[in-house]
Coordinates of C-alpha atoms and ligand atoms in Angstrom, one line a residue:
X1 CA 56.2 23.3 146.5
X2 CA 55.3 27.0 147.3
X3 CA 51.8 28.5 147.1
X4 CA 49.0 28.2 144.2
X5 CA 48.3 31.5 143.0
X6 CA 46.0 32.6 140.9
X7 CA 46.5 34.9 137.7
X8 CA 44.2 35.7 134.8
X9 CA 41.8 32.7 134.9
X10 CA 44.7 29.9 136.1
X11 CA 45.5 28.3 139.2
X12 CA 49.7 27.9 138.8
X13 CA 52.1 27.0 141.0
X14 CA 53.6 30.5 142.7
X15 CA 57.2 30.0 141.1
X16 CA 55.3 29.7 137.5
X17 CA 53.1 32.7 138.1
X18 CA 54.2 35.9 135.8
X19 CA 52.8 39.1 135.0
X20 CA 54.1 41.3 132.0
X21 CA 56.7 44.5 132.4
X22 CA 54.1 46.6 130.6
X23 CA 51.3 46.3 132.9
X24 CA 50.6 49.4 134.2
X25 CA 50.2 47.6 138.1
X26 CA 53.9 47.8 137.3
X27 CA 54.6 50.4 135.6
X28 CA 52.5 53.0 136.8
X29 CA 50.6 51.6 140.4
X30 CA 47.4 51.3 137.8
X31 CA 45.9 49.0 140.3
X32 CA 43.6 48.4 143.4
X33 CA 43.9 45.9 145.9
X34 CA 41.8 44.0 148.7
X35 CA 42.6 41.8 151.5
X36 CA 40.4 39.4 153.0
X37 CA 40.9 37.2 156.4
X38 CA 40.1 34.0 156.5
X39 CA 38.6 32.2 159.5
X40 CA 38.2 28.5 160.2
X41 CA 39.2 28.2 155.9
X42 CA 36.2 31.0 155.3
X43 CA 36.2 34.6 154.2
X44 CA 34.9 37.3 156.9
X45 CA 33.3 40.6 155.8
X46 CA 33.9 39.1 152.1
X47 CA 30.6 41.1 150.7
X48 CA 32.4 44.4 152.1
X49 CA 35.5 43.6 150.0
X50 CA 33.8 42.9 147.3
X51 CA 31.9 46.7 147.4
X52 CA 34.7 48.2 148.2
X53 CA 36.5 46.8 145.5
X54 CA 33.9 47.7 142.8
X55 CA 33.8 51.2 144.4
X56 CA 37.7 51.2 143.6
X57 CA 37.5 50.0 140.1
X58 CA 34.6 52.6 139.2
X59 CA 36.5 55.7 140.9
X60 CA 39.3 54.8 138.5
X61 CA 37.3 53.8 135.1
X62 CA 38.7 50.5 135.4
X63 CA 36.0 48.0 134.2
X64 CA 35.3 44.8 137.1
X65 CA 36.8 42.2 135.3
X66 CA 34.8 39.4 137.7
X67 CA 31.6 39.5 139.1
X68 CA 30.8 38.6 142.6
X69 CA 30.1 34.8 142.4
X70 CA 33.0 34.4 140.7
X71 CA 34.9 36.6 142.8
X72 CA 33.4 34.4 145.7
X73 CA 34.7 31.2 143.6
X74 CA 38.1 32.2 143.0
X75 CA 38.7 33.5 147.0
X76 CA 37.6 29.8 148.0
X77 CA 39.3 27.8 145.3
X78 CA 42.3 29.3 146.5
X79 CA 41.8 29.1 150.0
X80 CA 40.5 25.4 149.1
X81 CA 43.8 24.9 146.9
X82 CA 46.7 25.9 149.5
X83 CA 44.3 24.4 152.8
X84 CA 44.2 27.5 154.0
X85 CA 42.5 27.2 158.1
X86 CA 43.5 30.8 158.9
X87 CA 45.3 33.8 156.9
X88 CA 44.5 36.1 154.5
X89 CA 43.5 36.1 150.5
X90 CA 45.3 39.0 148.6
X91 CA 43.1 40.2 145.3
X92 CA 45.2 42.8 143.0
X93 CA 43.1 44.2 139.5
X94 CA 45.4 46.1 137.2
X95 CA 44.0 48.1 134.3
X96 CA 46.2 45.6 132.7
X97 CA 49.1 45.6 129.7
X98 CA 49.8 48.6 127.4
X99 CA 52.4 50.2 126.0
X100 CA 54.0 53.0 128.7
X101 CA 51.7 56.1 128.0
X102 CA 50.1 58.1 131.3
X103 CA 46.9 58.4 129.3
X104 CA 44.4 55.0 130.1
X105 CA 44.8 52.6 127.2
X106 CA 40.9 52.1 125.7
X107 CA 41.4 48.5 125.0
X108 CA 43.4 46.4 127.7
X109 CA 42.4 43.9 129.2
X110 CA 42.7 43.8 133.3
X111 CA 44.9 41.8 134.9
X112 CA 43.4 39.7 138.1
X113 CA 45.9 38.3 140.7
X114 CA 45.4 36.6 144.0
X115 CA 47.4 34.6 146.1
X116 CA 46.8 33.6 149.9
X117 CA 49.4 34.0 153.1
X118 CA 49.4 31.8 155.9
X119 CA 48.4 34.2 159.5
X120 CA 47.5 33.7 163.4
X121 CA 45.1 36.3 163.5
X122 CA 42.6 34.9 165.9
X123 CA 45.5 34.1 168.7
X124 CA 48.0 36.9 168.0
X125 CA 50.5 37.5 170.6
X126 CA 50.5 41.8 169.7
X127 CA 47.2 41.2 170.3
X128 CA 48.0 40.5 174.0
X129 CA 50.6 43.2 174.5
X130 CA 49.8 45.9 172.9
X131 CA 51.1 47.3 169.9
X132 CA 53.1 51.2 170.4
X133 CA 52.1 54.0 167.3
X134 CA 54.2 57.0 166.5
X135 CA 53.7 59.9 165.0
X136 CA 54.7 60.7 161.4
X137 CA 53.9 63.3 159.0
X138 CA 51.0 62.5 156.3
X139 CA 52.7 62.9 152.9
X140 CA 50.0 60.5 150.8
X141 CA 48.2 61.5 147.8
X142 CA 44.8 62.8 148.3
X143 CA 42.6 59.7 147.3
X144 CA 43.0 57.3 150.2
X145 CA 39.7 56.4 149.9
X146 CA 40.4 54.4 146.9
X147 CA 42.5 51.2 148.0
X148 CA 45.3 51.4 145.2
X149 CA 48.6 49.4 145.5
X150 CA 50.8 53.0 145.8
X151 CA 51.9 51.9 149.0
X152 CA 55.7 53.7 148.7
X153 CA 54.8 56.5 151.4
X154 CA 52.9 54.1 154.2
X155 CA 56.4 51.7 153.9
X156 CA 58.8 54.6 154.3
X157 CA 56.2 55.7 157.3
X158 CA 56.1 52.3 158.5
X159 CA 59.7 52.0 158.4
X160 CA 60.5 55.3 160.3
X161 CA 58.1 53.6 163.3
X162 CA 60.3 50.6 163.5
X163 CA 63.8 52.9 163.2
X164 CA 62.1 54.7 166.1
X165 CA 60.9 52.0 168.1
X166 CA 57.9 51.4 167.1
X167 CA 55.7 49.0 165.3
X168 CA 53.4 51.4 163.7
X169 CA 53.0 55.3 162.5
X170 CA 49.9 57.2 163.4
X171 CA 50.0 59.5 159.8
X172 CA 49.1 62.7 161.0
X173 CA 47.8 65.8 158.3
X174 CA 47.0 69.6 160.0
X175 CA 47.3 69.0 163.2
X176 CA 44.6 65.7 163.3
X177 CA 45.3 62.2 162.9
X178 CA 44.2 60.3 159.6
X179 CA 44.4 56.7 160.0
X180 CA 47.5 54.5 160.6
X181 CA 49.9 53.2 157.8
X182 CA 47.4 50.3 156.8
X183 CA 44.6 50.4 159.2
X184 CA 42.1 52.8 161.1
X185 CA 42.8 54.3 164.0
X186 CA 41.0 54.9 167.5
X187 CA 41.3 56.7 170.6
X188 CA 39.0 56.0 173.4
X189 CA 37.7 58.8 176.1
X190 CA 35.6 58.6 178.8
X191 CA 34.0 55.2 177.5
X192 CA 33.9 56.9 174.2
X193 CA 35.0 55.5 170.9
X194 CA 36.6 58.0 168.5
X195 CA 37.7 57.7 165.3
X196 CA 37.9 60.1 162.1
X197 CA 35.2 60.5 160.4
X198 CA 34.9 58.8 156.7
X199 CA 36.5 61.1 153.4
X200 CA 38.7 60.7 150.3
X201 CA 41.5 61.2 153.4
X202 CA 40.9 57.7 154.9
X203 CA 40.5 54.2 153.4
X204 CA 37.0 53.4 154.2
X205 CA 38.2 50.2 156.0
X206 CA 36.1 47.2 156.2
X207 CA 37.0 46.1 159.4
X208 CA 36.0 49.7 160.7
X209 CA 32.5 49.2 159.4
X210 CA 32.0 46.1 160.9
X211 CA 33.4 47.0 164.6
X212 CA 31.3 50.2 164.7
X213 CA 28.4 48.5 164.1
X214 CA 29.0 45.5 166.3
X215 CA 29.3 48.7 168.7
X216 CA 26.5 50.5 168.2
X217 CA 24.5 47.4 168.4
X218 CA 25.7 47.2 171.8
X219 CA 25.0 50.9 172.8
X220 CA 28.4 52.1 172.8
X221 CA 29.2 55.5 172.1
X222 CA 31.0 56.7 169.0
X223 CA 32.3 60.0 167.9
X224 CA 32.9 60.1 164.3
X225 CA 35.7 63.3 164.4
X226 CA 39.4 63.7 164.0
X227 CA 41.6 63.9 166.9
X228 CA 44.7 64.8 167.7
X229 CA 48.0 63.7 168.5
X230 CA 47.8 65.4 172.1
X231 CA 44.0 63.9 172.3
X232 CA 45.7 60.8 171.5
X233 CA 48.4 60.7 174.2
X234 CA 46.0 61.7 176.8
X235 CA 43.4 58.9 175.9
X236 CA 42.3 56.1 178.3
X237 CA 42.7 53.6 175.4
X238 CA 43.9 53.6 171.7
X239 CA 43.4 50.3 169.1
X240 CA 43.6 50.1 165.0
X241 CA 41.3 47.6 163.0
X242 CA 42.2 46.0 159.4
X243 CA 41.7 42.7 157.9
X244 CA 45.1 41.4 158.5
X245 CA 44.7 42.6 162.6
X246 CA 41.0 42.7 163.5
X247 CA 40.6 44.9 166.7
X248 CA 44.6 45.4 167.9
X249 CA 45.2 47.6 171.1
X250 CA 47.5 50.0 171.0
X251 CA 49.2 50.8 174.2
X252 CA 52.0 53.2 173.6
X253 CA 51.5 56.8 171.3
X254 CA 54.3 59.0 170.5
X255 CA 56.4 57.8 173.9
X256 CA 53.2 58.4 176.2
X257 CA 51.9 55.4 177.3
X258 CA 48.6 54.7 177.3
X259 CA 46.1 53.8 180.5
X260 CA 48.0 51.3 182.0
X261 CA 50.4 50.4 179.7
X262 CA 48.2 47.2 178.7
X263 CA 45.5 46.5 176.0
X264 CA 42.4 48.4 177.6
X265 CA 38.8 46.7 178.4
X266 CA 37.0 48.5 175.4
X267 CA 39.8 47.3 172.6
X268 CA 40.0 43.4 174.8
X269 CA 36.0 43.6 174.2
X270 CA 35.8 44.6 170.6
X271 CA 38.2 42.0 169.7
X272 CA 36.4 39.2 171.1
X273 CA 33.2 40.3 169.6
X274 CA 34.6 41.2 166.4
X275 CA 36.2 37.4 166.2
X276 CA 32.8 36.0 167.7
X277 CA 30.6 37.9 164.8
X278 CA 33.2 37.3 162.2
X279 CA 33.3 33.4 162.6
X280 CA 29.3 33.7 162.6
X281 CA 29.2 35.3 159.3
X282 CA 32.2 34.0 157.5
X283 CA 31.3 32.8 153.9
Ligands
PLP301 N1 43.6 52.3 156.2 C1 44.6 51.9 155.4 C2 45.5 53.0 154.9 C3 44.8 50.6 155.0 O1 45.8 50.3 154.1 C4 43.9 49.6 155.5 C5 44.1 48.2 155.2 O2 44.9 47.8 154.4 C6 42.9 50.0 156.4 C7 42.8 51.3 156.8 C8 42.0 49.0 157.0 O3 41.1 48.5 156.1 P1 40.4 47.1 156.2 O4 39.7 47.1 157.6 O5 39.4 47.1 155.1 O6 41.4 46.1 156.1

């Protein structure tokens, strides 16, 4: 029977679900996305999505089509709808249909998509291993802080990691190390957690927010800074966060392996603290 999805106000099955040609999330990657985990059926860090969606929409003069209870509504209905226990909810807002022009149409009307995918994230067997990172260059455009769906240049990076490898790219811009193809990245030093500092060069990631502060709350220490590839290799322990992989250790950069070769104590720690908090304050 495939999926319920959501589009423009209606719950339809996924093979029924259709968007126009002209929408400019089509035509022109008009659009801004968010991804939410699901835990035990319920959404974690959900008001964080929400801001960073609105924050999204405004940098682009794109009008929130929904506000937040509804947003809330919709995320659970689906979730509700397709018996969703553990996964993700996708949320896509495109300035909506207009004839092809690069100048914003005045008048259309957004177009709202969601649709939810089954995931083990809380027992994940990377998560055990270890994921390996490589380097690749950072050719994206200069606004990663706003989360739109041009995703072209983190596939052909992620894509290069797996012809090399690899499961993941490190992107990497003068000489420091931005963020990974769809997540944050970490080193860890000397029982020190560092990770770039926030700018239009990184996606502001949710998941990043919520692990520093679990963090800090428990007196670890945190360098906010870029590093570089060679800091990276010769760290005691590397990890990414993101929705989709919580706290995910990564044990190989570049070829060098990292500590031992296994997910380190810090990353093993955040994880568990990150999946205890998150099924406390799921919504
Ligand atoms: N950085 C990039 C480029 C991403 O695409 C993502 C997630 O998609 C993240 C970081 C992590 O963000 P979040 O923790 O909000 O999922």
């Amino acid at each position: 029977m495939g999926r319920i999805v959501y589009v423009n106000g209606r719950y339809v099955p996924e093979s029924a679900a259709r968007v126009s040609v002209f929408d400019r999330g089509f035509l022109m990657s008009d659009a801004v996305y968010e991804v939410t985990a699901v835990l035990d059926g319920k959404l974690v860090d959900f008001d964080g999505h929400l801001e960073r969606l609105a924050r999204s929409l405004g940098e682009l003069d794109m009008e929130n089509p929904l506000d937040s209870a509804s947003l809330l509504e919709i995320h659970r209905e689906l979730v509700r709808l397709n018996g969703l226990d553990e996964g993700l909810v996708y949320l896509q807002v495109t300035r909506g249909v207009a004839d092809r022009d690069f100048a914003y149409p005045q008048d259309a009307t957004p177009t709202v998509v969601l649709f939810t995918q089954v995931k083990s994230l809380a027992e994940s067997e990377q998560a055990g291993t270890g994921i390996r990172v490589v380097f690749v260059d950072d050719l994206r455009w200069g606004r990663r802080d706003i989360k739109t769906v041009q995703l072209l240049y983190p596939s052909m990076s992620k894509m290069e990691a797996k012809s090399r490898g690899a499961d993941d790219a490190w992107l990497v811009q003068d000489g420091f190390v931005t963020e990974g193809t769809s997540n944050n990245a970490y080193i860890v030093k000397d029982d020190t957690i560092i990770t770039r500092e926030l700018s239009n060069d990184i996606l502001h990631g949710i998941t990043r927010a919520a692990v520093l502060r679990y963090a800090r709350e428990r007196q670890v220490r945190i360098e906010e800074r870029a590093f570089t590839p060679d800091e990276a290799r010769a760290a005691d322990e590397a990890f990414i966060t993101a929705a989709s992989t919580f706290v995910m250790p990564v044990v190989s950069i570049d070829g060098a392996t990292i500590g031992d070769g296994k997910p380190g104590p810090v990353a093993r720690r955040l994880r568990k603290i990150y999946l205890e908090e998150s099924r406390k304050s799921a919504v």
